[in-house]
Coordinates of C-alpha atoms in Angstrom, one line a residue:
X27 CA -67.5 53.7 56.4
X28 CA -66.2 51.3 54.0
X29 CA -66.9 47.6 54.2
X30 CA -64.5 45.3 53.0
X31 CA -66.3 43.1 50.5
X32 CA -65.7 39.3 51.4
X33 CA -63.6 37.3 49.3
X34 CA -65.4 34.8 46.8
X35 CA -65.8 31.6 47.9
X36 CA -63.7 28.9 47.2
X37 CA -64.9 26.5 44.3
X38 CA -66.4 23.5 45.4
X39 CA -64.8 20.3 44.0
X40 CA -66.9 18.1 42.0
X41 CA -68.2 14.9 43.6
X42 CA -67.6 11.8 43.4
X43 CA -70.5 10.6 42.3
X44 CA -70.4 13.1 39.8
X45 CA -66.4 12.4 38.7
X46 CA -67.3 8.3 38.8
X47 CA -70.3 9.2 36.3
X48 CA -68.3 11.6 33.4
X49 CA -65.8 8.7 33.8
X50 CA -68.6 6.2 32.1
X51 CA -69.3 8.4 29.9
X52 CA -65.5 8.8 28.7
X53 CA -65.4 5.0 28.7
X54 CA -69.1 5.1 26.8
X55 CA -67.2 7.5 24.0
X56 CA -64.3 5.6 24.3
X57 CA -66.5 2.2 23.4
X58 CA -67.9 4.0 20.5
X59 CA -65.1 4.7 18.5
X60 CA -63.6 1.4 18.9
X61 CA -67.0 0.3 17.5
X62 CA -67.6 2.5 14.6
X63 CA -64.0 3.3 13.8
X64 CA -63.2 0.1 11.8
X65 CA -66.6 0.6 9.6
X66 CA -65.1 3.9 8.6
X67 CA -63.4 1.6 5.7
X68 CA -66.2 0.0 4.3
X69 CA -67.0 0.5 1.0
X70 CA -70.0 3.4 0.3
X71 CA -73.6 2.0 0.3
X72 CA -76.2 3.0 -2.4
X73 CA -77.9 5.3 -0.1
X74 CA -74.5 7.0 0.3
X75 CA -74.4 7.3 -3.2
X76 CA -77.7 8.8 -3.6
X77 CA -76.1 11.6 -1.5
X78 CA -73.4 12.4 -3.6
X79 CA -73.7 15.5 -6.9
X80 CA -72.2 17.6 -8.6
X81 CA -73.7 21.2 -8.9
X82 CA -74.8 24.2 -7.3
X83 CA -77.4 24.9 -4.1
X84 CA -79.8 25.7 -6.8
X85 CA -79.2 22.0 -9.1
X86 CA -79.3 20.3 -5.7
X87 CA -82.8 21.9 -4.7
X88 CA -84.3 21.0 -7.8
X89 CA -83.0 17.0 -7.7
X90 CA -85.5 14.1 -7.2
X91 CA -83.7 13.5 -4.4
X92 CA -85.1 16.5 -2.4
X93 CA -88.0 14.7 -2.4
X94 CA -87.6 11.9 -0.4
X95 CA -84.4 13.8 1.4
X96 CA -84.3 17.1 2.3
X97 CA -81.1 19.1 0.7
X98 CA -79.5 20.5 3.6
X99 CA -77.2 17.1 4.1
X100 CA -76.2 17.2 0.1
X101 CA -75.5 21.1 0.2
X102 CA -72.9 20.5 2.8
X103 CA -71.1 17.6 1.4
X104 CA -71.5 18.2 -2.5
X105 CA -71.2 22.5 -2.9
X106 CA -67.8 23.2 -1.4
X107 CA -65.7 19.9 -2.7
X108 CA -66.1 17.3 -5.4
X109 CA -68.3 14.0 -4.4
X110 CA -65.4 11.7 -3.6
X111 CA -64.1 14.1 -1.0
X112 CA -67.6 15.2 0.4
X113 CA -68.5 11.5 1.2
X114 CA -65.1 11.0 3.0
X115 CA -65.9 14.3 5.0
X116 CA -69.8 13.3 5.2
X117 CA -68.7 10.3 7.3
X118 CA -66.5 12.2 9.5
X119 CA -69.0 14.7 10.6
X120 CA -71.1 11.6 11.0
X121 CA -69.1 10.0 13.1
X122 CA -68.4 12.8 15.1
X123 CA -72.3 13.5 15.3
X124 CA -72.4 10.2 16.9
X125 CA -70.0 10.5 19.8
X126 CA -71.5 14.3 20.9
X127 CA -74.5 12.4 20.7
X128 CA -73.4 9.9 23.7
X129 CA -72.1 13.1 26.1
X130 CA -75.2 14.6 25.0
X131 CA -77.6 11.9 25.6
X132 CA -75.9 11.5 29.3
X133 CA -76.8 15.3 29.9
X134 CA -80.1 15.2 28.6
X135 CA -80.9 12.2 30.3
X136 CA -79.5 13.2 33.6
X137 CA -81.6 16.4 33.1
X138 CA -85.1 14.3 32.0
X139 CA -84.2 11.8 35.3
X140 CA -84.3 14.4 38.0
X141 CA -80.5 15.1 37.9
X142 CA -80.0 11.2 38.4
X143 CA -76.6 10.6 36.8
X144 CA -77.7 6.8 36.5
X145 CA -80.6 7.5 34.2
X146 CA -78.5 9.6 31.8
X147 CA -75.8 7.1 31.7
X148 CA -78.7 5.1 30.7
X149 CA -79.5 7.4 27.8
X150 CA -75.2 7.1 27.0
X151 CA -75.6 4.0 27.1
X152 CA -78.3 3.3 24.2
X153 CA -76.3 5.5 21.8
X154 CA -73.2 4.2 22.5
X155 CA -73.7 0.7 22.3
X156 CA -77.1 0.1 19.9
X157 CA -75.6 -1.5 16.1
X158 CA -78.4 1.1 14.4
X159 CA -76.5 4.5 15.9
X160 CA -73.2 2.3 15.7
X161 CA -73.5 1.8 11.6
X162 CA -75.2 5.3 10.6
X163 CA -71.9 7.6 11.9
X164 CA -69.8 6.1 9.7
X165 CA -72.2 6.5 7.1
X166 CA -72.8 9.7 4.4
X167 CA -76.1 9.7 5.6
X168 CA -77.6 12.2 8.1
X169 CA -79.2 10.1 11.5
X170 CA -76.1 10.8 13.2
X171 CA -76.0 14.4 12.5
X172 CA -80.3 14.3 12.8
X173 CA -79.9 12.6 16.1
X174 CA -77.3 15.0 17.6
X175 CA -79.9 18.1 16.1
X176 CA -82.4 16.2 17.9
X177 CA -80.7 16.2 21.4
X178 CA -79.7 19.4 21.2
X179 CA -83.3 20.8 20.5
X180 CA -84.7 18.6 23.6
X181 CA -82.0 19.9 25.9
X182 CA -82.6 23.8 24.7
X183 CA -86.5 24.1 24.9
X184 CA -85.9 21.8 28.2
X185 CA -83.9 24.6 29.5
X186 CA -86.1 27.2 27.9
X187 CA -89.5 26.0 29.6
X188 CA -87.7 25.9 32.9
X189 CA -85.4 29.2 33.0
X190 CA -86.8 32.1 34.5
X191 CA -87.2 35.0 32.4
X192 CA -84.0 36.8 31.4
X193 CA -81.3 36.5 29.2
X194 CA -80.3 33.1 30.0
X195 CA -83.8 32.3 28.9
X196 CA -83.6 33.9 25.4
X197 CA -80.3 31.8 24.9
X198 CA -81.8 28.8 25.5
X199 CA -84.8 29.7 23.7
X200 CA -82.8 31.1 20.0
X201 CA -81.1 27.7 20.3
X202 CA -84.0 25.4 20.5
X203 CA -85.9 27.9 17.4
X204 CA -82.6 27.5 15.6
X205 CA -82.6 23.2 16.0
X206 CA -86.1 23.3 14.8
X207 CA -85.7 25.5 11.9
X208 CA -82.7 23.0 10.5
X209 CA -84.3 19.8 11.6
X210 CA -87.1 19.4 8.7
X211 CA -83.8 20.3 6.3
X212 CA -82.0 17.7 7.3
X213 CA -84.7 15.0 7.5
X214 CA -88.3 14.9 6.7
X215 CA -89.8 12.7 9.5
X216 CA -88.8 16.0 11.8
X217 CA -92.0 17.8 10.6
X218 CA -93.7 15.0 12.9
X219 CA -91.8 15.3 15.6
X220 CA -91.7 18.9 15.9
X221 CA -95.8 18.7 16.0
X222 CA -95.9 16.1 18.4
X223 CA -93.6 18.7 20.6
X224 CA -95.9 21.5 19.8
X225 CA -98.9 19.8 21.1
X226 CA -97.4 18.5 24.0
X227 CA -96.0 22.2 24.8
X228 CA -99.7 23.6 23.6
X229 CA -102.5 20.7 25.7
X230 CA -99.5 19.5 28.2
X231 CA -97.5 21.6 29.5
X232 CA -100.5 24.5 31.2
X233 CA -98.6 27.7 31.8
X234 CA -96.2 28.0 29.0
X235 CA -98.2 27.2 26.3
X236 CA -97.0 30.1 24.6
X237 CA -93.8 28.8 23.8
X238 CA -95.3 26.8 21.2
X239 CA -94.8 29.7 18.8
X240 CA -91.4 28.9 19.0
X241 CA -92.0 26.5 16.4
X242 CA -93.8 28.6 14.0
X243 CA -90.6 30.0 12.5
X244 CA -89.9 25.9 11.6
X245 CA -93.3 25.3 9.8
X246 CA -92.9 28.3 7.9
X247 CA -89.0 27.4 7.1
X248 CA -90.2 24.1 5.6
X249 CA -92.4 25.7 2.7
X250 CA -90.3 26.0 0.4
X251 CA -89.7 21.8 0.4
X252 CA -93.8 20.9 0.6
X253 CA -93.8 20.5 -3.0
X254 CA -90.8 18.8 -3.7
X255 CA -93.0 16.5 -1.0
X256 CA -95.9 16.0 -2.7
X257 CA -95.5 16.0 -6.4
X258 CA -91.5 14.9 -6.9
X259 CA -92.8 10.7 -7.0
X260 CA -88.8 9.6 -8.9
X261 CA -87.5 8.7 -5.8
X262 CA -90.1 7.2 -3.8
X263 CA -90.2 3.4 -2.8
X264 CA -93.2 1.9 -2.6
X265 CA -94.9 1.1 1.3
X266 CA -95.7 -2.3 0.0
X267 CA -92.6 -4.3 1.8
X268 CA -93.9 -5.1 4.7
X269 CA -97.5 -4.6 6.9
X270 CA -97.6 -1.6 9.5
X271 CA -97.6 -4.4 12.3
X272 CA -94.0 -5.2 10.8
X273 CA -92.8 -1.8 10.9
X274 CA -93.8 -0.8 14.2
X275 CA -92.8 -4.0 15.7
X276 CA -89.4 -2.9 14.4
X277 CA -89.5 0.4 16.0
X278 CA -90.8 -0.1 18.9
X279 CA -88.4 -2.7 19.6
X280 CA -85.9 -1.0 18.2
X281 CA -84.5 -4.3 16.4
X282 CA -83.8 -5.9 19.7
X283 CA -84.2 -8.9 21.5
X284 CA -84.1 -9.7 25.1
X285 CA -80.8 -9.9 26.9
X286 CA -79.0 -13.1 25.8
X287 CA -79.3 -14.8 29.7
X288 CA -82.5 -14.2 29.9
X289 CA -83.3 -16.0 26.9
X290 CA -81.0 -18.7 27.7
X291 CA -83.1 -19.4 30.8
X292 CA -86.6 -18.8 29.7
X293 CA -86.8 -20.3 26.3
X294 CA -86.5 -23.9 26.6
X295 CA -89.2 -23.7 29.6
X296 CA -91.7 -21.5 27.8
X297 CA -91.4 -23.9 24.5
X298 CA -92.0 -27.0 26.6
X299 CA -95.1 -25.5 28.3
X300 CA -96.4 -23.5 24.9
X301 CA -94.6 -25.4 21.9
X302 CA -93.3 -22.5 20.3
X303 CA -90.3 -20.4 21.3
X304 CA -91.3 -16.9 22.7
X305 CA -92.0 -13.9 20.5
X306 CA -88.7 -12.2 21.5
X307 CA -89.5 -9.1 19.1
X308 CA -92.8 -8.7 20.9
X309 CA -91.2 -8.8 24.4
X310 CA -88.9 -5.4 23.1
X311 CA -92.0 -3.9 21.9
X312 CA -94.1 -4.4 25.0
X313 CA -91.3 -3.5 26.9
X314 CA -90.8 0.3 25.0
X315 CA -94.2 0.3 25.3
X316 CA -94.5 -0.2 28.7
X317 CA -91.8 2.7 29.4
X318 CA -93.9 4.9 27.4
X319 CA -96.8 4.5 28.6
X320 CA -95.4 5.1 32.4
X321 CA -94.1 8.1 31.1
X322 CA -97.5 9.3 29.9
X323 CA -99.4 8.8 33.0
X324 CA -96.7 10.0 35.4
X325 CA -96.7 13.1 32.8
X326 CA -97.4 15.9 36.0
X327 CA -94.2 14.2 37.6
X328 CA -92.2 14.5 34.7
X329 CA -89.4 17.4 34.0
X330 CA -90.0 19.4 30.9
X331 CA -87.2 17.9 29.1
X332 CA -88.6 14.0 30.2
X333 CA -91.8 15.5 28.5
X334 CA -90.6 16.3 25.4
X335 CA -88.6 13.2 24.9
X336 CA -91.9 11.3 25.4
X337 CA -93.5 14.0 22.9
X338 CA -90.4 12.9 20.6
X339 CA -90.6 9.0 20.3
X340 CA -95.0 9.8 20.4
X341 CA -94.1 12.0 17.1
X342 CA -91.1 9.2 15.3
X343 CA -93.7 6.4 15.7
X344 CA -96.9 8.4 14.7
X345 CA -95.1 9.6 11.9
X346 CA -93.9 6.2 10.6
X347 CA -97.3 5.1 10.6
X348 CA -99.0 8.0 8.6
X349 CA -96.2 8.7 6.2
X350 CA -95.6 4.7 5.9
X351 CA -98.8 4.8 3.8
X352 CA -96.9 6.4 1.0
X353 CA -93.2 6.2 1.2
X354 CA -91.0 2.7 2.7
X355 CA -90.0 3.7 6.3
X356 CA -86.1 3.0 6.0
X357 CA -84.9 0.5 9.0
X358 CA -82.7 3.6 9.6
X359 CA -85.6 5.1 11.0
X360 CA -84.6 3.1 14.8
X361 CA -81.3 5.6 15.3
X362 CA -84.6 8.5 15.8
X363 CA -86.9 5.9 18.1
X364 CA -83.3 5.2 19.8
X365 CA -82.3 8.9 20.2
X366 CA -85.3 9.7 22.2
X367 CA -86.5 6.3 23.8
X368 CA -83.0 6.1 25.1
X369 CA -83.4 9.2 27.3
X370 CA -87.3 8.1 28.8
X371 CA -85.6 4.1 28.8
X372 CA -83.5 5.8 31.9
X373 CA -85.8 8.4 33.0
X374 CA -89.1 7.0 33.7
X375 CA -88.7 4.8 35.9
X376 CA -86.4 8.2 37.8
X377 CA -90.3 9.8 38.4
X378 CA -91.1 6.7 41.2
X379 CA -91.2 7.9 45.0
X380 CA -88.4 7.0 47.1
X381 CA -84.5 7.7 46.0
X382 CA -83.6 4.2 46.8
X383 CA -86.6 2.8 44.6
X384 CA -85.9 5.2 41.7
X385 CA -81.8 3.9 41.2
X386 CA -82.7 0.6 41.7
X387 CA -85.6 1.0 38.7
X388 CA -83.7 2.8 36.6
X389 CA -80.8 0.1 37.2
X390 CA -83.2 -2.5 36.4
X391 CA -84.7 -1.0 33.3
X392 CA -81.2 0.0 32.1
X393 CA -80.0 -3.4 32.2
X394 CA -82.7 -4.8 30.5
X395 CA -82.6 -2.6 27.6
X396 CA -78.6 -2.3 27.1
X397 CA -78.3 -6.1 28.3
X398 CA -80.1 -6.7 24.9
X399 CA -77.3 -4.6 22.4
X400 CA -74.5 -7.1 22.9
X401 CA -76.5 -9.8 21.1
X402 CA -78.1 -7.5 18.9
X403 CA -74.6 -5.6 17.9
X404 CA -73.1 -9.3 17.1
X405 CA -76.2 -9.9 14.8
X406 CA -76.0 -7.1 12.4
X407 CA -72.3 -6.9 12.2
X408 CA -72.7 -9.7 9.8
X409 CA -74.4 -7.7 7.6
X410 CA -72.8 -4.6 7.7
X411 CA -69.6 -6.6 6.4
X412 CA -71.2 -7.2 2.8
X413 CA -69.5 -3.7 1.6
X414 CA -66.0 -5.4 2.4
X415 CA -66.3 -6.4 -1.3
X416 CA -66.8 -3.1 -2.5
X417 CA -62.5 -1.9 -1.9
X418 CA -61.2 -5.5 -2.2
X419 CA -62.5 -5.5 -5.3
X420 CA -61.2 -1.9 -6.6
X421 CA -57.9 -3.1 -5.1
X422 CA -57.6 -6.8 -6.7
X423 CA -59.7 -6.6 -9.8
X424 CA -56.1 -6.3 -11.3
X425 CA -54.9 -9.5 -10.4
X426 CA -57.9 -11.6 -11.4
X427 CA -57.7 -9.9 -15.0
X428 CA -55.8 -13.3 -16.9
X429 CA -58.8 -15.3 -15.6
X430 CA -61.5 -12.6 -16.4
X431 CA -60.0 -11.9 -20.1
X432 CA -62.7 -10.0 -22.1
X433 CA -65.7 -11.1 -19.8
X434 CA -67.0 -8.7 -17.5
X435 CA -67.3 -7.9 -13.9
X436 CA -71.5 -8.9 -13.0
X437 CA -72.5 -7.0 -9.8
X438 CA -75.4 -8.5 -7.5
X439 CA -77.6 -7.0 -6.5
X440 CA -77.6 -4.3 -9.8
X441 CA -78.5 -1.4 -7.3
X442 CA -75.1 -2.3 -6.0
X443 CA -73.3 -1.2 -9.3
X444 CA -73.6 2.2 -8.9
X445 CA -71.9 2.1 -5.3
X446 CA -68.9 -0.6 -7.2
X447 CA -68.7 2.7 -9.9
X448 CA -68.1 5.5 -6.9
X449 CA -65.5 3.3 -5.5
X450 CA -63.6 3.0 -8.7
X451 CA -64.4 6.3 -10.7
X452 CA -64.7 8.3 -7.0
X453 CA -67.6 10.3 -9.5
X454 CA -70.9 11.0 -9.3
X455 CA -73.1 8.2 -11.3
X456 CA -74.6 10.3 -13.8
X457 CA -71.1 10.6 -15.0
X458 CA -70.7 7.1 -15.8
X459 CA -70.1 5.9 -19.4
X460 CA -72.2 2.8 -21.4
X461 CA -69.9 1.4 -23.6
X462 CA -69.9 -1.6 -26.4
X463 CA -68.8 -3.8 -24.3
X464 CA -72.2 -3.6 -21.9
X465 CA -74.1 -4.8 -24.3
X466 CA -76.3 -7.9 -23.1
X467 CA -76.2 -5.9 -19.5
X468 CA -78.4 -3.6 -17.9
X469 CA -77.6 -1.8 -15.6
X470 CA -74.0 -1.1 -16.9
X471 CA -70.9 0.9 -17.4
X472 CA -67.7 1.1 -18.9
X473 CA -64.5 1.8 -16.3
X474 CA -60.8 1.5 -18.3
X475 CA -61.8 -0.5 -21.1
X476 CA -63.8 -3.2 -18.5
X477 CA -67.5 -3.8 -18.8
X478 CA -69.5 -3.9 -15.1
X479 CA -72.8 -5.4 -15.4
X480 CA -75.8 -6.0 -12.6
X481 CA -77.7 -8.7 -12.3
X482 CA -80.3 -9.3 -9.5
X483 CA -80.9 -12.8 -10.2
X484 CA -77.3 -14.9 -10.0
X485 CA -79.0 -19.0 -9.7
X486 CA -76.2 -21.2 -10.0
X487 CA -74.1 -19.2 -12.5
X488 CA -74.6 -20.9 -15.5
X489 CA -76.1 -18.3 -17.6
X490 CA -73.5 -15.8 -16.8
X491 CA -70.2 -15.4 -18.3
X492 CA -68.2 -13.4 -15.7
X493 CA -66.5 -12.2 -12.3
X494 CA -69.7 -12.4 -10.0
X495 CA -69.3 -9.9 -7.4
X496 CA -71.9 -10.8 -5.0
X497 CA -72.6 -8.6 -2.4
X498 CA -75.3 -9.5 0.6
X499 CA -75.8 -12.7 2.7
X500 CA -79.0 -13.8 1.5
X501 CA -78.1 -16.5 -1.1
X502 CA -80.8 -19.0 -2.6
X503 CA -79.9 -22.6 -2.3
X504 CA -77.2 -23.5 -4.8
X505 CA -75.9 -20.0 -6.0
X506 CA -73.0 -20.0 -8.2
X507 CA -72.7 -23.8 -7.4
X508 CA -71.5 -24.0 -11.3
X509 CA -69.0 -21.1 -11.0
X510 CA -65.2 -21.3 -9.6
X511 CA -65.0 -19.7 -5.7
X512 CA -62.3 -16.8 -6.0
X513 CA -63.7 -15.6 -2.6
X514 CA -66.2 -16.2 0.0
X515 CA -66.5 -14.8 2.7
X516 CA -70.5 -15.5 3.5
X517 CA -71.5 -11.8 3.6
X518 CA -69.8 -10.9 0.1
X519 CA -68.0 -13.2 -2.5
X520 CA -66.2 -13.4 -5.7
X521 CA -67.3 -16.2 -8.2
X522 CA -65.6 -17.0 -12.1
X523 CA -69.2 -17.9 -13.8
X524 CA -68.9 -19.3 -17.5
X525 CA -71.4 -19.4 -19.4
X526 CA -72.8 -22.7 -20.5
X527 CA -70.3 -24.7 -17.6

C-alpha cells in the first residue's frame, strides 16, 4: 500500500533578532565605505610603490622584495597589466577585501560567541570602524586581502573540527588547507600564526589532534620562499626604531585609547591624586590582555573557532616579538592583531554562565573597545591626509611653473620621491631617468624637462633653491620660515625656497 509522502515543510522565516542583527551589519558595510571610499584618492605611498614591477612571475620571484614580502600580492597586480593599472586594481581588491571582512567577522564571531549575534557584531564592529583596517583597503598593500584570508581560514577549520564526518566535512576541511597554503604567500608573519594554530589543534584541542596535518601541505608550500628569508638582506629595515616594550604596547593596544568619556571623567581626578595623566596606551593593553587571558583559561568552554582566534592573536604577537629581532614590525601589523582580537573582544566574555550575564558582558566589553575608535579614527585621519600633496601637485605643478623657472621641485622626505615619480610617470621607479639638471640632488629624476630632487632635512629653507613639497606633519620649529607659503595645509605643504633669502 502506497503512503503518500508528506509535503515539506514550510520554511521558517528568519527572526527578528536575527533580521535586526544582518541589519547592523548592512549599516556596519555601509559605515565602511563611506570611511574608506574618499582615501581611495590619495596619492600612492612608498610602500605602494614598493609593490609595483614590471616583469614576469619568474623576475618577480627573484626581487629583493620577496624577501621582506612574499610575491603572491605583486604577481597579481604586476603580471597581467602595467603598474599604473595594477595599483588602481590593487586598491580595489583591497577595499573590497575589507568590507567581506566586516560580514565575515560578524559570522565568525557569532560562530566563536555561541551563536550570540551580539558578539559577532562585536567582531563587525572592530573591522568596520578601527582607522588601521579603515586606511589599508584602500591601500596596494595586502592586510586587507591577508585579513579577509585570515577569516576565512578561522571560519573553515572552525567548521571542519566541529562537522561530523562526511562530505560537508571535507568541504570545510579543502577550504581551510587551501587558506593556509596562500596565507604564508601573501604575508610572512602567517608562518607564525599558522604554528600557533597547529599547536593549539595538536596540545589543545584532545580528540582531533590529527587535524593538525592539515597544515603540513602549508609548511611545505612555503619552501620555496625560506631563502629569499634568510639571505635576501636589500630590503630589510633595521629593528632598531623602537624597544619591544614599544611594539607590543602598540599591538596589544591596538593603537587605541580609552573611549573619549571615560577619559574626560577620569583624567583630571587621577592627575590630581597621582600628578601625571594616566597611561592611556597601557589601559588598551591591559585591557586586550585581560580578554586574552579569559579566553585562555575558559579554553574547555570555548567553541573551536573561539579557540583558534585566541591561537591567532597568541601567534601575531609571538611572532612580532621573535621576528622583531631582525626585521622593523610595520605599524600595519595592528589590521592582523585587529582581525583576530576583534572576534575574542566579542566572544570571551559570550563563554560566562547565565544568557542574561553573557549579553550584558559582551555589551560591556564591546562598548569599551569600539567606544575607543571614534577618537582613535579622528587621530590618524590627520596623518593619512599627507598624500593629499602627492595629486595636487601632479595637477598644479603647471601653474606654479613662472615662479619655479629653472629651479626644481625638492621632495621631503626623499623616500617620498619615488611615490611623487609614480604619480607623474604612472611607471615603475627603476624606469626613472637622472638627468643634468639633478645635479647637486640625490635622490633625483628628470620628468619633462623638470628636475625633482629629495631632501630629508628642509630647516628653514634657506639652503634650498626650489618648490618644497613637503609631505608629513612632523615639522621642526621654524621650517621653511625663510621660504614663500604656496600651500599649507599642516599635514602637506608647498613652499618657494631661494637659496641664500
Amino acid at each position: 500500500m502506497d503512503v503518500a509522502a508528506a509535503p515539506p515543510p514550510a520554511p521558517s522565516r528568519p527572526s527578528r533578532g536575527w533580521v535586526v542583527a544582518w541589519g547592523v551589519v548592512a549599516a556596519l558595510v555601509a559605515l565602511g565605505v563611506v570611511l574608506r571610499w574618499p582615501l581611495m584618492t590619495l596619492g600612492f605611498t612608498s610602500d605602494e610603490v614598493a609593490n609595483v614591477s614590471n616583469g614576469t612571475f619568474a623576475q618577480i620571484f627573484d626581487n629583493p622584495e620577496t624577501g621582506v614580502n612574499p610575491p603572491l600580492w605583486r604577481w597579481l597586480w604586476n603580471v597581467p597589466v602595467d603598474a599604473w593599472t595594477g595599483a588602481g586594481l590593487a586598491r580595489y581588491a583591497s577595499l573590497a577585501s575589507s568590507l567581506l571582512a566586516i560580514v565575515l567577522g560578524f559570522v565568525v564571531g557569532r560562530r566563536a560567541g555561541r551563536g550570540l549575534a551580539l558578539a559577532g557584531l562585536v567582531a563587525a564592529c572592530m573591522l568596520a570602524v578601527h582607522p588601521f583596517p579603515v586606511r589599508y583597503a584602500a591601500l596596494h598593500r595586502i592586510y586587507a586581502f591577508w585579513s579577509l584570508l585570515a577569516l576565512v581560514h578561522v571560519w573553515a577549520m572552525g567548521h571542519a573540527l566541529d562537522a561530523e564526518p562526511g562530505r560537508r566535512r571535507l568541504r570545510w576541511a579543502a577550504v581551510a588547507v587551501l587558506t593556509a597554503m596562500v596565507l604564508p604567500w601573501v604575508h610572512y608573519f602567517s608562518v607564525p600564526v599558522l604554528l600557533s594554530l597547529g599547536i593549539a589543534i595538536l596540545v589543545g584541542m584532545p580528540g582531533r589532534r590529527r587535524w593538525v596535518l592539515a597544515y603540513v601541505p602549508a609548511a611545505l608550500g612555503v619552501l620555496p620562499l625560506v631563502p629569499y628569508v634568510l639571505f635576501e638582506e636589500g630590503r630589510r629595515v633595521a629593528p632598531d626604531r623602537e624597544p619591544m616594550s614599544e611594539l607590543l604596547l602598540k599591538l596589544t593596544s591596538m593603537d587605541l585609547h580609552p573611549p573619549a568619556p571615560v577619559l574626560a571623567v577620569v583624567s583630571k581626578p587621577w592627575f590630581q591624586l597621582t600628578g601625571h595623566y594616566p597611561a592611556i596606551g597601557l589601559w588598551m593593553e591591559v585591557s586586550t590582555a585581560a580578554v586574552l587571558v579569559a579566553g585562555l583559561l575558559l579554553w574547555r568552554r570555548a567553541p573551536s573557532t573561539l579557540r583558534l582566534a585566541l591561537a591567532g592573536a597568541v601567534g601575531v604577537l609571538a611572532g612580532a616579538m621573535v621576528l622583531g629581532r631582525v626585521q622593523y614590525v610595520r605599524p600595519a601589523t595592528v589590521v592582523m592583531v585587529v582581525t583576530f582580537v576583534g572576534v575574542a573582544i566579542g566572544a570571551v566574555p559570550s563563554l560566562l554562565p547565565g544568557r542574561r550575564a553573557r549579553q550584558v558582558a559582551v555589551l560591556v566589553v564591546g562598548a569599551w573597545f569600539c567606544g575607543a575608535l571614534p577618537t582613535a579614527l579622528s587621530r590618524e585621519a590627520a596623518y593619512w591626509h599627507a598624500d593629499e600633496a602627492l595629486p595636487y601637485v601632479v595637477a598644479n605643478a603647471s601653474s606654479w611653473e613662472a615662479t619655479r623657472g629653472d629651479r626644481a621641485f625638492i621632495v621631503s622626505p626623499a623616500h617620498r620621491l619615488w611615490s611623487m615619480w609614480f604619480q607623474l610617470a604612472h611607471q615603475v621607479p627603476r624606469l626613472a631617468h637622472r638627468g643634468p639638471r639633478c645635479e647637486g640632488y640625490d635622490p633625483c629624476f628628470e620628468h619633462e624637462g623638470v628636475a625633482w630632487g629629495g631632501v630629508d632635512e628642509v630647516g628653514d629653507g634657506h639652503l634650498l633653491d626650489g618648490i618644497v613639497v613637503s609631505i608629513g606633519a612632523w615639522r621642526v620649529a621654524g621650517y621653511a620660515s625663510t621660504c614663500t607659503v604656496i600651500r599649507d595645509e599642516g599635514s602637506w605643504g608647498i613652499f618657494d625656497c631661494r637659496r641664500g633669502r
